[in-house]
PDB file of C-alpha atoms in Angstrom:
ATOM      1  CA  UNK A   1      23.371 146.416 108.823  1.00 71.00           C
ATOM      2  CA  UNK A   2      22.627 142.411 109.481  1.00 76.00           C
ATOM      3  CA  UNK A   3      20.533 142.579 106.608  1.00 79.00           C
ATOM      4  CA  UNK A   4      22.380 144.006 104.391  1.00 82.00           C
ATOM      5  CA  UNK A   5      25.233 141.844 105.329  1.00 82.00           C
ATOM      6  CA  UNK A   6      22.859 138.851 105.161  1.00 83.00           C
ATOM      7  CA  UNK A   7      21.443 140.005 101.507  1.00 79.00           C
ATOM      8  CA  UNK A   8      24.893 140.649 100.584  1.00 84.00           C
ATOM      9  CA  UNK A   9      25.954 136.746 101.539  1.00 83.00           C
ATOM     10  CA  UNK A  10      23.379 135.465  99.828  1.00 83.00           C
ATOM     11  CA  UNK A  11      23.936 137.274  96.438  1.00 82.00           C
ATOM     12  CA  UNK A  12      27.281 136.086  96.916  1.00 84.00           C
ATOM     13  CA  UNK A  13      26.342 132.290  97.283  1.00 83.00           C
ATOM     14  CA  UNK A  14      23.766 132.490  94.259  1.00 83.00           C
ATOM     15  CA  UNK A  15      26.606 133.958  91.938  1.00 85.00           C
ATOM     16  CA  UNK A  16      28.911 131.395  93.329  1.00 84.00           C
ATOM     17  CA  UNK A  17      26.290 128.346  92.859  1.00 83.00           C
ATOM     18  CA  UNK A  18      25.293 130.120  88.965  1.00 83.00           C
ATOM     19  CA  UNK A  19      29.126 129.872  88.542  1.00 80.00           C
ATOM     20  CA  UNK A  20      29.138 125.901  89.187  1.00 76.00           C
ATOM     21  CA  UNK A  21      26.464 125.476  87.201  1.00 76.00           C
ATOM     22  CA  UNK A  22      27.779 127.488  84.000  1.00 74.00           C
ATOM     23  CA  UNK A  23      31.018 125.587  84.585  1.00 70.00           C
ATOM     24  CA  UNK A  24      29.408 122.198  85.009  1.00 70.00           C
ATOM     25  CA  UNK A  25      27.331 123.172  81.575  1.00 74.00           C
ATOM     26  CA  UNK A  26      30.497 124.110  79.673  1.00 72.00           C
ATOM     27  CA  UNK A  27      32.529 120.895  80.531  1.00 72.00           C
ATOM     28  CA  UNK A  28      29.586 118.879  80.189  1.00 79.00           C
ATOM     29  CA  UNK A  29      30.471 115.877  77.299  1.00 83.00           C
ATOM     30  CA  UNK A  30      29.570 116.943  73.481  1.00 81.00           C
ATOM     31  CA  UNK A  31      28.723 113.865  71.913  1.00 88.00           C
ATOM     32  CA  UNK A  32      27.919 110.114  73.452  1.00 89.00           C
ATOM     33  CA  UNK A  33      30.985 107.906  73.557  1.00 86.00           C
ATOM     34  CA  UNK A  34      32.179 104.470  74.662  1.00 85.00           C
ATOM     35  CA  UNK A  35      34.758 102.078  74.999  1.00 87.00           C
ATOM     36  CA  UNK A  36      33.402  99.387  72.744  1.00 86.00           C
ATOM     37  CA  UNK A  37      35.713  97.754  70.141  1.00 86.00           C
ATOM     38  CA  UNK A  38      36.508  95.138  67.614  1.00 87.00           C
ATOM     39  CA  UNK A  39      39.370  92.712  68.131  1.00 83.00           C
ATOM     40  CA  UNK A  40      42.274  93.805  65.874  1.00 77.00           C
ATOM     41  CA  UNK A  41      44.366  90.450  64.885  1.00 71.00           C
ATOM     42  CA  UNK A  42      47.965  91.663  64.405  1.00 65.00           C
ATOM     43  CA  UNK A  43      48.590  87.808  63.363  1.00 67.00           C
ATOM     44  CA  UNK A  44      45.516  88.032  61.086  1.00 73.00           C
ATOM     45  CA  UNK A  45      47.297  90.976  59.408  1.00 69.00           C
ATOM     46  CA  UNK A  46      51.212  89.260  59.602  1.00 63.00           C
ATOM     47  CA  UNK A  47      49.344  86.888  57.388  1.00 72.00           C
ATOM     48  CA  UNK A  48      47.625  89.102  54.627  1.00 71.00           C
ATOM     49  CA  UNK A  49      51.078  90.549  54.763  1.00 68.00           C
ATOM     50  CA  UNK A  50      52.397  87.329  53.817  1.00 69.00           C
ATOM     51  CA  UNK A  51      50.442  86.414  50.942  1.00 75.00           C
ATOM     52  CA  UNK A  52      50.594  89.855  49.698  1.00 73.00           C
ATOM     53  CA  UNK A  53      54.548  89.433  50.034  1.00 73.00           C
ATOM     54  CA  UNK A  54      54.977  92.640  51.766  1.00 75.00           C
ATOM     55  CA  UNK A  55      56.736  93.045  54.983  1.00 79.00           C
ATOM     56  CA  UNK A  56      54.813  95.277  56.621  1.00 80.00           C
ATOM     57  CA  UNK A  57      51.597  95.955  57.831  1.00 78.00           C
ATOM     58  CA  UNK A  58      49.065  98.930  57.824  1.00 81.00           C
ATOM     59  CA  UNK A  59      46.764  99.653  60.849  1.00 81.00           C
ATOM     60  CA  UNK A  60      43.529 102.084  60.180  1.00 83.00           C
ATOM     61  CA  UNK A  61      43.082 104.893  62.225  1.00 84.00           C
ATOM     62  CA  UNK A  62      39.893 102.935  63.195  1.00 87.00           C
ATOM     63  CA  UNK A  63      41.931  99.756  64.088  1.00 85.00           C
ATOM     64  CA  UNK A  64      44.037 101.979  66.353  1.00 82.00           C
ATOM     65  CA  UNK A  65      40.802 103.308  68.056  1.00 87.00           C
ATOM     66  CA  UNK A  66      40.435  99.668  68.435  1.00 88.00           C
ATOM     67  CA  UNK A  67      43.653  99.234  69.965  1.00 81.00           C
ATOM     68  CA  UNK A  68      43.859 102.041  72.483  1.00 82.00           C
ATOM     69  CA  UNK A  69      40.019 101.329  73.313  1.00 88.00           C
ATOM     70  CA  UNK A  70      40.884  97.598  74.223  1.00 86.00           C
ATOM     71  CA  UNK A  71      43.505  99.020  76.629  1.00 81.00           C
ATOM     72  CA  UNK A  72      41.524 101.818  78.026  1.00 83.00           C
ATOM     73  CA  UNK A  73      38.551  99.493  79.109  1.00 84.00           C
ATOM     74  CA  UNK A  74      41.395  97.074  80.969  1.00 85.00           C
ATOM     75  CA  UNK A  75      41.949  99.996  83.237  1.00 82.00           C
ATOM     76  CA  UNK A  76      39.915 103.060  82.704  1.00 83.00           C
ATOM     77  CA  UNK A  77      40.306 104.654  85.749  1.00 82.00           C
ATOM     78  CA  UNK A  78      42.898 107.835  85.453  1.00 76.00           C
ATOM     79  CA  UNK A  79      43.428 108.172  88.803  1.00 76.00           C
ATOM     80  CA  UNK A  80      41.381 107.951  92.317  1.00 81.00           C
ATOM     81  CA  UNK A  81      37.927 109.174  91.456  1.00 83.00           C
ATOM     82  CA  UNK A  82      38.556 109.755  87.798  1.00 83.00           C
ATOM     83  CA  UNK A  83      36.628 107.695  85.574  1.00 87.00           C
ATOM     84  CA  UNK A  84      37.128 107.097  81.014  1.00 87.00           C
ATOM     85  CA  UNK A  85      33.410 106.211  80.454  1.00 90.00           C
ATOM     86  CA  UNK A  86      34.341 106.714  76.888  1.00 90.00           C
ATOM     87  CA  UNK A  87      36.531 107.795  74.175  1.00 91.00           C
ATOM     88  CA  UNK A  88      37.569 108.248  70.591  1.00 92.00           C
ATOM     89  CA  UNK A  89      40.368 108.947  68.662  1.00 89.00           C
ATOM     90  CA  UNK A  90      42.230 111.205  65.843  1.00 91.00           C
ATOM     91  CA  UNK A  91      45.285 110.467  64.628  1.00 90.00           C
ATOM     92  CA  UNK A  92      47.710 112.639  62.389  1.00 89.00           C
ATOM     93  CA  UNK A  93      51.068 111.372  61.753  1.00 90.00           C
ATOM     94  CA  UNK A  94      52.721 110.966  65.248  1.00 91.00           C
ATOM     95  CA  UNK A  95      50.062 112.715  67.246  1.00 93.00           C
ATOM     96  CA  UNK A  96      46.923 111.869  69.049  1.00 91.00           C
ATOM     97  CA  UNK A  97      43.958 113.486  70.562  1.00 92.00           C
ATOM     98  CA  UNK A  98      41.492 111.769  72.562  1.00 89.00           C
ATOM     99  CA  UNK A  99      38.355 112.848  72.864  1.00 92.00           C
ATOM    100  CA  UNK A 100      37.200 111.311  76.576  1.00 90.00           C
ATOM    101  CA  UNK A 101      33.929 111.234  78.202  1.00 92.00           C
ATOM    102  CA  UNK A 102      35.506 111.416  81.833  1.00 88.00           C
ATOM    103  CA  UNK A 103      33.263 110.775  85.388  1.00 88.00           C
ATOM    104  CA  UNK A 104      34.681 112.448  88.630  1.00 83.00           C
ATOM    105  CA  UNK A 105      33.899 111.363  91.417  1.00 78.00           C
ATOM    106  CA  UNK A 106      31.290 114.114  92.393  1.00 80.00           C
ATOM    107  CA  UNK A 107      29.638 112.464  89.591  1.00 84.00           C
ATOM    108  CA  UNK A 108      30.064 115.223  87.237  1.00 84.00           C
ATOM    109  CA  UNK A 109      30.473 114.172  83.368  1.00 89.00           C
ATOM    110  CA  UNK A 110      33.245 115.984  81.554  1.00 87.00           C
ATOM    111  CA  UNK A 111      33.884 115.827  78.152  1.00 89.00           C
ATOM    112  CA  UNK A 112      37.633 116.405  77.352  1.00 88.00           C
ATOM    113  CA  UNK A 113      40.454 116.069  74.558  1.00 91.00           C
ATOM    114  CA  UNK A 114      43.495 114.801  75.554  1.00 90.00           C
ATOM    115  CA  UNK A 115      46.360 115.089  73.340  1.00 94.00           C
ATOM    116  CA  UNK A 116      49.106 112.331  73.362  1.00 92.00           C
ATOM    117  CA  UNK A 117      52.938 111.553  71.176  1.00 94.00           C
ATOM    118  CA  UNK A 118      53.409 108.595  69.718  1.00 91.00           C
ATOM    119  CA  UNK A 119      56.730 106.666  69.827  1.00 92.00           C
ATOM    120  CA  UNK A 120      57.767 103.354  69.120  1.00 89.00           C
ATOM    121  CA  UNK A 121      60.336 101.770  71.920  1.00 87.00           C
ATOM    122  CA  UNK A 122      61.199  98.529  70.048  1.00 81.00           C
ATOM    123  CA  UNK A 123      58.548  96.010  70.708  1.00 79.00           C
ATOM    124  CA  UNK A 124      56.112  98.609  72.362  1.00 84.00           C
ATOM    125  CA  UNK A 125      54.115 101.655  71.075  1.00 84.00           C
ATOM    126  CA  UNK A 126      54.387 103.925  73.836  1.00 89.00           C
ATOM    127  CA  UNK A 127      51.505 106.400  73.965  1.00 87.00           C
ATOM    128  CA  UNK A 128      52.508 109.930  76.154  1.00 92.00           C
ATOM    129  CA  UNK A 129      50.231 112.470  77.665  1.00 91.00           C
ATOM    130  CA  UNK A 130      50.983 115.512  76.487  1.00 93.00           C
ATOM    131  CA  UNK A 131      48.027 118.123  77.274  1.00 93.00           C
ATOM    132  CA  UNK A 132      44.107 118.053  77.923  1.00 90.00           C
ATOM    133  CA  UNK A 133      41.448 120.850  76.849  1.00 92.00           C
ATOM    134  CA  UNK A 134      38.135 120.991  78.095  1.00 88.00           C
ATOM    135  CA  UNK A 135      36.570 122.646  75.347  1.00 85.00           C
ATOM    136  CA  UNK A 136      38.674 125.950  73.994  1.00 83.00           C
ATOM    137  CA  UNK A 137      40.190 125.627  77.994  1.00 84.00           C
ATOM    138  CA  UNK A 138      43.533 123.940  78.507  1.00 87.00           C
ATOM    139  CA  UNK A 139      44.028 122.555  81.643  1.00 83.00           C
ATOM    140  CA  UNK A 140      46.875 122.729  83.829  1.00 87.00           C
ATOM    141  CA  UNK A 141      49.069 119.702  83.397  1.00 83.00           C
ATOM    142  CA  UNK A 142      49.912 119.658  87.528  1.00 82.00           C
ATOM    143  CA  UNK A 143      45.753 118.594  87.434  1.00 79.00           C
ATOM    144  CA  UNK A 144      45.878 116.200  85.132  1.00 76.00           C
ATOM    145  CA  UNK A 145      49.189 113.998  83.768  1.00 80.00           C
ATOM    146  CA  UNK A 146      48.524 110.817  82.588  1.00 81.00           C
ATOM    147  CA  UNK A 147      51.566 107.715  83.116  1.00 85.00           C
ATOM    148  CA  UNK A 148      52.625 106.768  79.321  1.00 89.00           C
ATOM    149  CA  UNK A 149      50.135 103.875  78.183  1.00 83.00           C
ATOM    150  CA  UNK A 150      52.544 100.761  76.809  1.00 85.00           C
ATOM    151  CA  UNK A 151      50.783  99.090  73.763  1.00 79.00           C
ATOM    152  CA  UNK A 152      52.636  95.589  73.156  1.00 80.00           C
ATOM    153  CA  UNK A 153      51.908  96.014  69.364  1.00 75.00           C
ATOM    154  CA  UNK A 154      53.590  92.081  68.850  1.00 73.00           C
ATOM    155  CA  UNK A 155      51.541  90.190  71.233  1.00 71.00           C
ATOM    156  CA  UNK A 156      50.300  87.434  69.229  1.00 66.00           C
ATOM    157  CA  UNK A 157      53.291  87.271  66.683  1.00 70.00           C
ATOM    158  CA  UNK A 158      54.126  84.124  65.264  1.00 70.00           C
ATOM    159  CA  UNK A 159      57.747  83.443  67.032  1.00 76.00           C
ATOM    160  CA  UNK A 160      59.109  83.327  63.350  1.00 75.00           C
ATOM    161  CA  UNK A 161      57.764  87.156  62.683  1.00 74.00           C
ATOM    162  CA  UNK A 162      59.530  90.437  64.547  1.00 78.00           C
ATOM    163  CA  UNK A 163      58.733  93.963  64.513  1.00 83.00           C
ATOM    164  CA  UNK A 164      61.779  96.232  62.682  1.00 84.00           C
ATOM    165  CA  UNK A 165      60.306  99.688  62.751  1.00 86.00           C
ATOM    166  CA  UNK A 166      56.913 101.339  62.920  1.00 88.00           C
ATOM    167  CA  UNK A 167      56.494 104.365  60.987  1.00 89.00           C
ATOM    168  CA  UNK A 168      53.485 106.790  61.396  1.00 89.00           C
ATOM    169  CA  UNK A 169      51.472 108.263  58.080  1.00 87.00           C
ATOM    170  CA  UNK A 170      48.810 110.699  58.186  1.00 85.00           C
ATOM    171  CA  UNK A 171      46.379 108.480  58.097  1.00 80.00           C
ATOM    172  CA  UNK A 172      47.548 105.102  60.266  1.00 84.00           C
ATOM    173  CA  UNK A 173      50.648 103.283  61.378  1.00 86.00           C
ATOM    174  CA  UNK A 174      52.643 101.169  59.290  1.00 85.00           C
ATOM    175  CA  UNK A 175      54.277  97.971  61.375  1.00 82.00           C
ATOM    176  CA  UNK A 176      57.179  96.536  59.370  1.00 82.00           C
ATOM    177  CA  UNK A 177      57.957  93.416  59.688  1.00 78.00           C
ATOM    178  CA  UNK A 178      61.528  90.964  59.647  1.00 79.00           C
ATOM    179  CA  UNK A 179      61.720  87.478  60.168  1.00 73.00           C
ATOM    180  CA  UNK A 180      64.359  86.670  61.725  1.00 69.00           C
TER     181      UNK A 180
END
């Protein structure tokens, strides 16, 4: 009967550790990311926009990436024991989706999509957490809700140039622009 028991516990324990392992496999990362970026120069733009004569201004999905990269690597820690070591992302109109190469603090690399809102509170884009998937999984929000991230889209404006609306296309954002 001990044997059987102890047979028993340890066909239990190898199921349990070829579970880990499977689920360690599946939410392992699917392609190499990283927070690298290029500047973006809203002021640079503000004055293409000026000698175009047009008051507004378009940023590039790419130049977004940019963006939200530059503020990811200034804090990319989620929360205690959750590490960004990368990301990249898709924009469509007023919705984003992440795609995050995460660490945790068992040092297990996840690969994960998170899926924001857009919104523009006049003079910040505000970026909101709406879901994550691992994979084809979604994953409770109680583990994983993100604060809004606040992206001062006017930092570097010339005093003369304001933000009056931004509007989001398919395929960017559009910043228009008043002076004042």
């Amino acid at each position: 009967m001990v044997r059987r028991s102890l047979f028993l516990l340890l066909a239990v324990l190898v199921l349990l550790a070829a579970a880990a392992g499977a689920a360690v496999w599946y939410a392992k990362p699917q392609e190499k990311l990283d927070l690298a970026y290029r500047p973006v120069s809203i002021v640079d733009k503000a004055l293409d926009m000026l000698q175009l004569r047009k008051l507004e201004v378009r940023l590039s999905e790419q130049e977004l990436n940019d963006v939200l990269k530059k503020k990811l690597s200034e804090q990319p820690q989620l929360r205690p024991n959750v590490t960004i070591e990368g990301a990249r992302f898709e924009q469509r109109g007023d919705r984003l989706t992440a795609h995050v190469n995460i660490r945790t603090a068992a040092n297990v690399k996840v690969g994960a999509a998170l899926d924001f809102a857009l919104e523009w509170r006049s003079p910040d884009l505000i970026v909101r957490h709406t879901a994550t998937r691992i994979r084809d999984w979604s994953v409770p929000s109680s583990w994983l809700q993100l604060e809004p991230i606040v992206v001062p889209i006017s930092d570097g404006l010339p005093p003369l140039i304001a933000i009056r609306e931004i509007r989001f296309d398919p395929d960017g954002i559009v910043v228009a622009l008043k002076l004042p």
